[in-house]
XYZ file of C-alpha atoms in Angstrom:
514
model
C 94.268 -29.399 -16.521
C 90.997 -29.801 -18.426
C 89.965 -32.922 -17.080
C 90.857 -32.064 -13.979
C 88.745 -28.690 -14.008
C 85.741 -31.024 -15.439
C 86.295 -33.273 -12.536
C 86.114 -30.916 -9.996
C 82.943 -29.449 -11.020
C 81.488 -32.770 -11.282
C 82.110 -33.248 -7.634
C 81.116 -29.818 -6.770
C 77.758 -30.113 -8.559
C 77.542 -33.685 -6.862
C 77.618 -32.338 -3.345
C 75.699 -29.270 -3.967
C 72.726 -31.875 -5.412
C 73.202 -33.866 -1.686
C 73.823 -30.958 0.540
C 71.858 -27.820 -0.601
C 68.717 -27.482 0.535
C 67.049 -26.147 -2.452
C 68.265 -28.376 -4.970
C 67.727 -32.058 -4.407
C 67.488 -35.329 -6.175
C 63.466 -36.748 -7.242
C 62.308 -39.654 -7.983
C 61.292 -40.705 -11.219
C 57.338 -41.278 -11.521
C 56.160 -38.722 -14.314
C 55.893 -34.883 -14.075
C 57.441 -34.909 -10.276
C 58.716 -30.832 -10.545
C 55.493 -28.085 -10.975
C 56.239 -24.347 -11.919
C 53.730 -22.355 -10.307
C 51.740 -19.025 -12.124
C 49.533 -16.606 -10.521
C 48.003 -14.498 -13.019
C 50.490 -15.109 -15.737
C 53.330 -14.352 -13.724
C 55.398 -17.440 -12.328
C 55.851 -17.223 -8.356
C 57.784 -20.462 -7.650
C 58.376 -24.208 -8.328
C 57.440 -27.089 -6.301
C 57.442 -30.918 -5.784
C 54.121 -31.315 -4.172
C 50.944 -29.446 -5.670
C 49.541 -29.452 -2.290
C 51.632 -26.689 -1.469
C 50.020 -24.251 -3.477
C 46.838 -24.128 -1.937
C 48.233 -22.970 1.555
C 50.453 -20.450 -0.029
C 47.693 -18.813 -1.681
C 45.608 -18.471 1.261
C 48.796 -17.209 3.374
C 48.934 -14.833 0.816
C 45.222 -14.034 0.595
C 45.508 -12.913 4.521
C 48.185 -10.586 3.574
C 46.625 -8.665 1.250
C 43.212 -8.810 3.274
C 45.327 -7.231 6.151
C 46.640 -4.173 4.108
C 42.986 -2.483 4.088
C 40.042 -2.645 6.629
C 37.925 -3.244 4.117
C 37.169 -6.166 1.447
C 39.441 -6.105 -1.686
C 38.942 -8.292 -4.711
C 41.876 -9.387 -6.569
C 42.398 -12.000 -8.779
C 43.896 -15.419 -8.694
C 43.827 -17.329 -11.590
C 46.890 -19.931 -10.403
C 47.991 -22.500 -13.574
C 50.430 -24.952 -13.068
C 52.884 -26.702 -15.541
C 54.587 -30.213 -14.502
C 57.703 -32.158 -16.329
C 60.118 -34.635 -14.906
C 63.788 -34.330 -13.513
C 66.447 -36.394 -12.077
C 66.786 -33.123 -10.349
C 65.887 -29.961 -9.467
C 65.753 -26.945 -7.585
C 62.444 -26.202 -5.214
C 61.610 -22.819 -3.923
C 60.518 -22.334 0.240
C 56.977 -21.580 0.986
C 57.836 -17.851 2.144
C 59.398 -16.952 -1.304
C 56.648 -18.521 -3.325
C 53.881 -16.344 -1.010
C 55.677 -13.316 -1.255
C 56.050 -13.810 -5.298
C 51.984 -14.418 -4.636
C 51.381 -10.979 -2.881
C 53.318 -9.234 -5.506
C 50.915 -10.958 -8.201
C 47.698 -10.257 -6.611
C 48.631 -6.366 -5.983
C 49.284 -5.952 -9.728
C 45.560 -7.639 -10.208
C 43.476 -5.474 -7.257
C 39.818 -4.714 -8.905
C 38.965 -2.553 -6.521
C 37.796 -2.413 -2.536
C 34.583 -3.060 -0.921
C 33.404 -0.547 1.555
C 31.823 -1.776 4.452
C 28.156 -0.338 4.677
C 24.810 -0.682 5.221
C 21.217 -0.984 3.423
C 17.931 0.179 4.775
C 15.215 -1.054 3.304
C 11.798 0.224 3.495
C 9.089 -1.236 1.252
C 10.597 -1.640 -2.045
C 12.848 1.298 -1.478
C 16.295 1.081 -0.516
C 19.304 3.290 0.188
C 23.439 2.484 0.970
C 24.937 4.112 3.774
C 28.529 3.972 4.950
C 27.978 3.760 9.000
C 25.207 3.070 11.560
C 25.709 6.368 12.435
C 24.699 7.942 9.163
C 21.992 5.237 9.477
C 20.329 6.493 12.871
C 21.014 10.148 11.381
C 18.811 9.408 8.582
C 15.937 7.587 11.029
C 16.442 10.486 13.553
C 15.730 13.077 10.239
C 12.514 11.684 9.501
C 11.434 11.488 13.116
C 12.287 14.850 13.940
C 10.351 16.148 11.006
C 7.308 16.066 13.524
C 9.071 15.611 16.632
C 10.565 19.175 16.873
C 11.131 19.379 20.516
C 13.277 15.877 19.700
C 11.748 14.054 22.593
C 12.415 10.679 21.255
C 15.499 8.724 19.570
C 15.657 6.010 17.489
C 17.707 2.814 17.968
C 18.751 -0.290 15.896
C 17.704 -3.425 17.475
C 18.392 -6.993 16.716
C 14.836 -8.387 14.377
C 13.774 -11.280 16.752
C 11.577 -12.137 13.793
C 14.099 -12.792 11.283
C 16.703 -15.711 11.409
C 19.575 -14.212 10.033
C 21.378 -10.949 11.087
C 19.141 -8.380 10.495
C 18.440 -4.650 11.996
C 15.190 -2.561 12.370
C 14.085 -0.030 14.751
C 13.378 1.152 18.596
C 11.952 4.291 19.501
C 12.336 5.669 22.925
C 11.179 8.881 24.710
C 13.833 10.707 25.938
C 11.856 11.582 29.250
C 10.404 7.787 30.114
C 14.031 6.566 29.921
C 15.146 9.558 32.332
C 12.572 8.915 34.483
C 13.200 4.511 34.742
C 16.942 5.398 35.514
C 15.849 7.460 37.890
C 13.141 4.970 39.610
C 15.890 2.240 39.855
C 18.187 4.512 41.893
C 15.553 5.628 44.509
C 13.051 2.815 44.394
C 14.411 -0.325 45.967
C 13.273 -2.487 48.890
C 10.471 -1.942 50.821
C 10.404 1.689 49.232
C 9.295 0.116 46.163
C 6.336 -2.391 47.939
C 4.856 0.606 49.394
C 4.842 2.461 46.069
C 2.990 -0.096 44.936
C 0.727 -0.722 47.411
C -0.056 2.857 47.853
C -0.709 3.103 43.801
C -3.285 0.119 43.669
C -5.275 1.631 46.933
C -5.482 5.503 45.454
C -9.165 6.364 44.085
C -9.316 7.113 40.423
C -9.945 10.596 40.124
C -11.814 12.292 36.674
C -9.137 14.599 35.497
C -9.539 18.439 34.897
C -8.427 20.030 31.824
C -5.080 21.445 33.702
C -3.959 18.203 34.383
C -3.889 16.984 31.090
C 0.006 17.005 29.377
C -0.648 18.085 26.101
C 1.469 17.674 23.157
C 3.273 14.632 21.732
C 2.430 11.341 23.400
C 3.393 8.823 21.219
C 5.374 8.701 17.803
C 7.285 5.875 15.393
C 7.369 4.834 11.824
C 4.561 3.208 9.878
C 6.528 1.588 7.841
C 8.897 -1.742 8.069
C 12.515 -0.343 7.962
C 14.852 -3.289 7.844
C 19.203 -2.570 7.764
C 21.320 -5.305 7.152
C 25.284 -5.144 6.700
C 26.894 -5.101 3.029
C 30.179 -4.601 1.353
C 29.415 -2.091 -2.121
C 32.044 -0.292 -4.172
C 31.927 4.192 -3.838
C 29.367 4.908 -6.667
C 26.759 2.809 -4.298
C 26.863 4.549 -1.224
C 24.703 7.368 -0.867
C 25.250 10.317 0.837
C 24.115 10.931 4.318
C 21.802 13.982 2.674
C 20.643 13.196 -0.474
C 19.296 9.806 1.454
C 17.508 12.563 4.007
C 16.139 14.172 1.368
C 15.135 10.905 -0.934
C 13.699 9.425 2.935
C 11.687 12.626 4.051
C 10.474 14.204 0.653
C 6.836 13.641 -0.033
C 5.991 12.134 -3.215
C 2.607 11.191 -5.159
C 1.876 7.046 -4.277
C -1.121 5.424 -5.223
C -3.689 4.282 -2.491
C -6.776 2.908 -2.247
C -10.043 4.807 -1.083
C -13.321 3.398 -0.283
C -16.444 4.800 -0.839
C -18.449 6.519 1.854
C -22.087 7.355 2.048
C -22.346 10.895 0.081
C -19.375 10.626 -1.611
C -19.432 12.139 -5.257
C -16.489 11.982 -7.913
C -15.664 15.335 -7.619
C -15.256 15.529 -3.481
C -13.503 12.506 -3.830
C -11.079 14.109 -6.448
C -11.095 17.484 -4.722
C -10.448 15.604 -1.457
C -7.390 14.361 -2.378
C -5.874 16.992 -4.384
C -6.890 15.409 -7.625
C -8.562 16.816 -11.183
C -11.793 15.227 -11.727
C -10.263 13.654 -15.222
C -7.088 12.653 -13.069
C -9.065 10.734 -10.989
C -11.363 8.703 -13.921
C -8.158 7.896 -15.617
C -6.700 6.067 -13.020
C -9.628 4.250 -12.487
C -10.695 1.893 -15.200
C -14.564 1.105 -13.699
C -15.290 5.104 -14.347
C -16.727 5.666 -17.668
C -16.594 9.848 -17.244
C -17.902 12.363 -14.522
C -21.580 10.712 -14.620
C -20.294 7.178 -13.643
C -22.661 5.944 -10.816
C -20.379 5.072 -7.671
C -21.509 3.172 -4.659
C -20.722 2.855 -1.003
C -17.747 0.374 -0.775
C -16.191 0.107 -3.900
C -12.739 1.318 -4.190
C -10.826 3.631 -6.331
C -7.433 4.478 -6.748
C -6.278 7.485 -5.489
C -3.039 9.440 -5.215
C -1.512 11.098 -2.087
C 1.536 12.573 -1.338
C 3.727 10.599 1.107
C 7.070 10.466 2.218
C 9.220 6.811 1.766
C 9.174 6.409 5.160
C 6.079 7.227 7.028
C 5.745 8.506 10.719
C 2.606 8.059 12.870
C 2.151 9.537 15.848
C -0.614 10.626 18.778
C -1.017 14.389 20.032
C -3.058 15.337 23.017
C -4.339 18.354 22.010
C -7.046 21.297 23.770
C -9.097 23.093 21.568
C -12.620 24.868 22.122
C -15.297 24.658 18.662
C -18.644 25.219 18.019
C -20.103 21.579 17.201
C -23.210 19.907 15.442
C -25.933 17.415 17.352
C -26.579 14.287 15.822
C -29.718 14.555 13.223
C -33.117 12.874 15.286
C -35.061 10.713 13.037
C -38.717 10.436 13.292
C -39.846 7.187 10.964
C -43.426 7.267 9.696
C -44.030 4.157 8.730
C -47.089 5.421 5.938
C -44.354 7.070 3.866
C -41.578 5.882 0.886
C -37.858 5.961 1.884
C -38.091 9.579 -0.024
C -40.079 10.994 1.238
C -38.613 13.379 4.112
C -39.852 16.391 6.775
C -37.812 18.818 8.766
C -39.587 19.143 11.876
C -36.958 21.007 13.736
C -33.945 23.284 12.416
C -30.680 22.877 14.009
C -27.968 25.286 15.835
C -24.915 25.026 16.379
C -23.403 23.914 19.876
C -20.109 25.219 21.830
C -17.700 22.462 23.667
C -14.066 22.484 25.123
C -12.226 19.379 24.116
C -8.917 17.601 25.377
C -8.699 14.943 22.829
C -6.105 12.040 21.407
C -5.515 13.398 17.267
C -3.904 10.335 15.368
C -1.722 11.368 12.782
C 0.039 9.568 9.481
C 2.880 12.340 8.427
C 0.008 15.433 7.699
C -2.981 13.403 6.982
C -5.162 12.961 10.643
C -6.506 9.596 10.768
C -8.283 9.360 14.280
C -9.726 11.492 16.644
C -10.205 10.033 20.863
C -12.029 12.361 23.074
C -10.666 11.929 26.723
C -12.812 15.181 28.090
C -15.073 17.390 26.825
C -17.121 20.241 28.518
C -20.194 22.011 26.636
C -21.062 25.393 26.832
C -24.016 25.557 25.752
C -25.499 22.688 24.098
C -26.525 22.381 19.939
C -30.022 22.125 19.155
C -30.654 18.698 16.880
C -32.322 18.849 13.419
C -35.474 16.290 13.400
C -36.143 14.924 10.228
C -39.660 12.594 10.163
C -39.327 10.368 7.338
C -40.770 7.343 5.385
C -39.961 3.890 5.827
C -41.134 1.965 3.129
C -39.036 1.124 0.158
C -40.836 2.174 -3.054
C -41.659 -0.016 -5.467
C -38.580 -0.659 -8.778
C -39.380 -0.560 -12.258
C -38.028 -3.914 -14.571
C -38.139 -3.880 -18.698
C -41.480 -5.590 -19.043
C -39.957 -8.012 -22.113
C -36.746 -9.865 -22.403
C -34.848 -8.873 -25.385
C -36.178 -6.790 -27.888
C -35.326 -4.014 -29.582
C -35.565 -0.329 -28.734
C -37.668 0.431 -31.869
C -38.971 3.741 -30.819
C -38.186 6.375 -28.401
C -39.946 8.499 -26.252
C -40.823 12.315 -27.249
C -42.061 14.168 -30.293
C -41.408 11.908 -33.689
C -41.610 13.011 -37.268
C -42.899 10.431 -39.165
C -45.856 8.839 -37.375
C -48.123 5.900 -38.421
C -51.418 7.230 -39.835
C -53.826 7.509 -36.752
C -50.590 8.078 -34.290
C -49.881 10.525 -32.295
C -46.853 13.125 -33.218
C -45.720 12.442 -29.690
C -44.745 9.098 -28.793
C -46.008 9.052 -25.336
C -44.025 5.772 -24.229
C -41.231 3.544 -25.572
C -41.535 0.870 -27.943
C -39.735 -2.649 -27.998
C -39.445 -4.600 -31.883
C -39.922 -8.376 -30.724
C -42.165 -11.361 -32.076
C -46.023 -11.640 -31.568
C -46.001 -14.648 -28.526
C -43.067 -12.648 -26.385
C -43.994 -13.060 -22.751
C -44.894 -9.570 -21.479
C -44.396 -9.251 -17.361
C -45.307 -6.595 -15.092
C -42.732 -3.947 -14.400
C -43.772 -3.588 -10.749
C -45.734 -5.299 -8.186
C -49.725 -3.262 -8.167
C -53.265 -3.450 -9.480
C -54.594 -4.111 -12.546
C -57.174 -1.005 -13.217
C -57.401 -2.175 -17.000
C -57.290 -5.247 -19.631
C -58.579 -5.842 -23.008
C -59.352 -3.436 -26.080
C -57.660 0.003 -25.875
C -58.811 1.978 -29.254
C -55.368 2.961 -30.597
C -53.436 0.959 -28.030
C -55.123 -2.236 -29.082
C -55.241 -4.985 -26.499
C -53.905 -3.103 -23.405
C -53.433 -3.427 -19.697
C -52.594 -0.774 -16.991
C -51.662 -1.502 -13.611
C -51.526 1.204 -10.699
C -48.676 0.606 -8.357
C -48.475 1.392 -4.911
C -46.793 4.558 -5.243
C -49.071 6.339 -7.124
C -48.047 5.491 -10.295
C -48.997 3.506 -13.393
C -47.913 1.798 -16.116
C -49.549 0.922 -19.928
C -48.494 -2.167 -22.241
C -50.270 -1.736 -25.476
C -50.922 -3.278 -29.126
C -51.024 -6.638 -27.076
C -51.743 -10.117 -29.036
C -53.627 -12.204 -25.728
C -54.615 -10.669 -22.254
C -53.953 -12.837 -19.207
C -54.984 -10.634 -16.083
C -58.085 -9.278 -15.068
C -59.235 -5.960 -13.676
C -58.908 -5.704 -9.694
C -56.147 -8.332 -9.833
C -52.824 -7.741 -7.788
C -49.495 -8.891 -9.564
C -46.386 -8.972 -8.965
C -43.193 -7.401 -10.447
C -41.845 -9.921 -13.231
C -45.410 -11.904 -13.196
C -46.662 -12.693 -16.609
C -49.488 -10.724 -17.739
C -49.908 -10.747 -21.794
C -48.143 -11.977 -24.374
C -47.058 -9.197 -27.170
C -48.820 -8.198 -30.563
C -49.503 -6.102 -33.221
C -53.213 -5.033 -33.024
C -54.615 -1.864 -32.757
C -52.808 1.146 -34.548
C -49.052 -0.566 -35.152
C -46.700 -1.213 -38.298
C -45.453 -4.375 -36.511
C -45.355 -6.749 -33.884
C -43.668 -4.692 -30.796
C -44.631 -3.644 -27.062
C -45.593 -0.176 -26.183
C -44.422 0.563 -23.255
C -45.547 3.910 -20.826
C -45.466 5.201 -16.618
C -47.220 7.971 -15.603
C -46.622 10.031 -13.134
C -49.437 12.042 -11.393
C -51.090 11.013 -14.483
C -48.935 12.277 -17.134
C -46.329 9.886 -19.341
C -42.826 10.406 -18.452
C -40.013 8.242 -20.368
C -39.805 4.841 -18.930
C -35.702 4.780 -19.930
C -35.336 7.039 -16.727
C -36.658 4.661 -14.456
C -36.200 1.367 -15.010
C -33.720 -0.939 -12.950
């Protein structure tokens, strides 16, 4: 009975091996069976390692499927081969199945579908395009309260790949086009036009002027492109309003205007005067010389995204005339006469006011009436530039100072009427401005001197000279060469003295030389 029973399963396991699918006989060439793992867990065996990579995207789909969004799971698949006379091989539908139940024990998490706006360097996640246009619409409406215009997301035809940015449209222009189309057609529409090109243009009173908001969209770039992101990136639809429309303190650049000072600049722009030097490195403190275009940083506060927009507005104001200048061409640049005072005009207006968010930025006049006309100031004034003052030496130094001293040389003065530069007997001494020479050669105290009257009335000295080149009556010219330095006269060392006079009395030289 034993060999019998051994028998019989011999032959049952013989015809099982040719007649069940799932168990068959394989040929003999190496590792010719594979058991298949997806993330550590095995999910079938095969014969052909081909298989695997359909399963797995089978199964991908599957799970894909489950959620409208993106999911990320992993998929680490490791296979192990051997060799068999034979052996049993799993169908494609039990191994993906196996697959799906790996991947759903591995899910990291699920991408959300949303979308970024960009504006300059700022950027914000949103879950919709609706919360997208809500956000756009926010900003807009913050100056279009009567919500006469909408925004739309266009198609960039700048940009190559898929990205969004921004249409504005007035609610009433798109009214009135729908409208056109439905009664303008045919030969309604050729007489329209014909009638339009033929009619006289007309100056326009003030009633027939629209007032109000005439034009209006962002001045900045906005850009939205699509984007899966996990919950903590998404920002909500109002703490992006309120990030988007707050005003904040950016840096801008201002250029200098005629009659600008530090302080108006600062005040201006809602700045302290020590705010202002410390973001500027060229200003030393609140004495700093500035000049008409250079530029300085400057703060204002402005929204992320920006909104500029054109008002026709009315208003009535009383207005100044332009100043009248009178040149006389026998007078210096500063010199200046009022011959008539000024007073105030009165004008109605109807004019185009340009705004960015608060800040006005342009002003068009399209009609203006006067009531009664401003008077102009007339201001007669010089023409010629007056003559600039050089340091009469190169190099030097400053030895002493102008004003009252307390240790003179015996025979000098207890007030140093000029300025005095240390430098070696030979140094070329030049003119400090163009003039006359009214003196040169022996000065008492000053030793070899020259002084040279310039055209505006003043004069300057150069003292305790070693040579004399120029003679009286002789004209120079600024920078021209006129003595070489010394140390005669009353002097503890070879130097130049240095003085101007004004109306005939000295005045420190530091104050006016270039």
């Amino acid at each position: 009975m034993k060999i019998a029973y051994i028998k019989f399963a011999g032959l049952a396991a013989l015809i099982a091996a040719f007649f069940l699918p799932s168990f068959q006989k394989l040929e003999s060439s190496g590792d010719n069976i594979f058991n298949v793992y997806l993330n550590g867990k095995e999910v079938g065996i095969v014969d052909d390692t081909d298989r695997i990579d359909g399963c797995l995207i089978a199964a991908r789909k599957e799970i894909a499927a489950s959620s409208d969004e993106m999911v990320l799971a992993d998929s680490d698949v490791t296979i192990e081969g051997r060799e068999v006379l034979w052996g049993a091989i799993d169908d494609d539908s039990d191994i993906i199945d196996k697959m799906i139940s790996a991947m759903r024990g591995s899910i990291k998490e699920t991408l959300n579908r949303s979308y970024t706006v960009k504006i300059n360097e700022y950027t914000v996640n949103l879950s919709s395009t609706e919360e997208v246009l809500s956000l756009l619409q926010a900003a807009l409406e913050k100056y279009d309260t009567d919500k006469s215009h909408y925004v739309d997301l266009v198609m960039d035809p700048d940009r190559e790949l898929t990205v969004l940015t921004t249409a504005i449209y007035s609610t009433e222009e798109v009214m009135q086009e729908e409208q056109e189309v439905v009664t303008s057609a045919g030969i309604d529409a050729e007489l329209d036009d014909i009638f339009e090109a033929v009619e006289p243009d007309v100056e326009k009173d003030f009633s027939d002027y629209e007032l109000g908001l005439m034009s209006i969209g962002f001045g900045d770039t906005v850009e939205v492109v699509e984007a899966y992101l996990k919950d903590d990136e998404i920002t909500s639809l109002e703490d992006a309003i309120e990030e988007v429309t707050k005003e904040q303190e950016k840096e801008q650049i201002y250029e200098v205007v005629s009659g600008d000072t530090l302080s108006q600049i600062a005040e201006n722009n809602s700045l302290s005067l020590d705010a202002l030097i410390a973001m500027n490195e060229t200003i030393e403190n609140e004495n700093s010389t500035i000049r008409v275009g250079d530029e300085l940083i400057v703060t204002v506060p402005e929204p992320e995204l920006s909104v500029e927009r054109t008002e026709e507005v009315y208003y009535e104001e009383d207005y100044e005339a332009d100043i009248i200048y009178v040149d006389n061409d026998s007078w210096y640049t500063t010199q200046t006469k009022t011959l008539q005072e000024p007073s105030a005009g009165h004008r109605i207006v109807v004019a185009d006011v340009s705004y960015r968010n608060k800040e006005e930025v342009g002003r068009e006049i399209l009609k203006e009436e006067v009531t009664y006309a401003a008077v102009p100031k007339i201001v007669e004034r010089g023409t010629i530039v007056p003559p600039t003052y050089i340091k009469p030496i190169s190099g030097g130094r400053l030895s002493s100072g102008f004003g009252r001293r307390r240790a003179p040389t015996r025979g000098a003065s207890s007030y140093h009427k000029g300025i005095d530069w240390a430098t070696p007997v030979g140094t070329a001494v030049m003119a400090s401005s163009s003039g006359v020479v009214t003196k040169a050669g022996w000065g008492s105290g000053y030793g070899y001197v020259v002084y040279i009257t310039h055209s505006d009335g003043r004069q300057t000295r150069y003292g305790h000279l070693s040579k004399v080149l120029v003679s009286v009556g002789q004209s120079v010219s600024q920078g021209q060469k006129i003595a070489l330095s010394g140390n005669t006269g009353v002097s503890t060392g070879p130097h130049v003295h240095f003085e101007i006079l004004i109306n005939g009395s000295q005045v420190n030289p530091l104050n006016y030389l270039n």
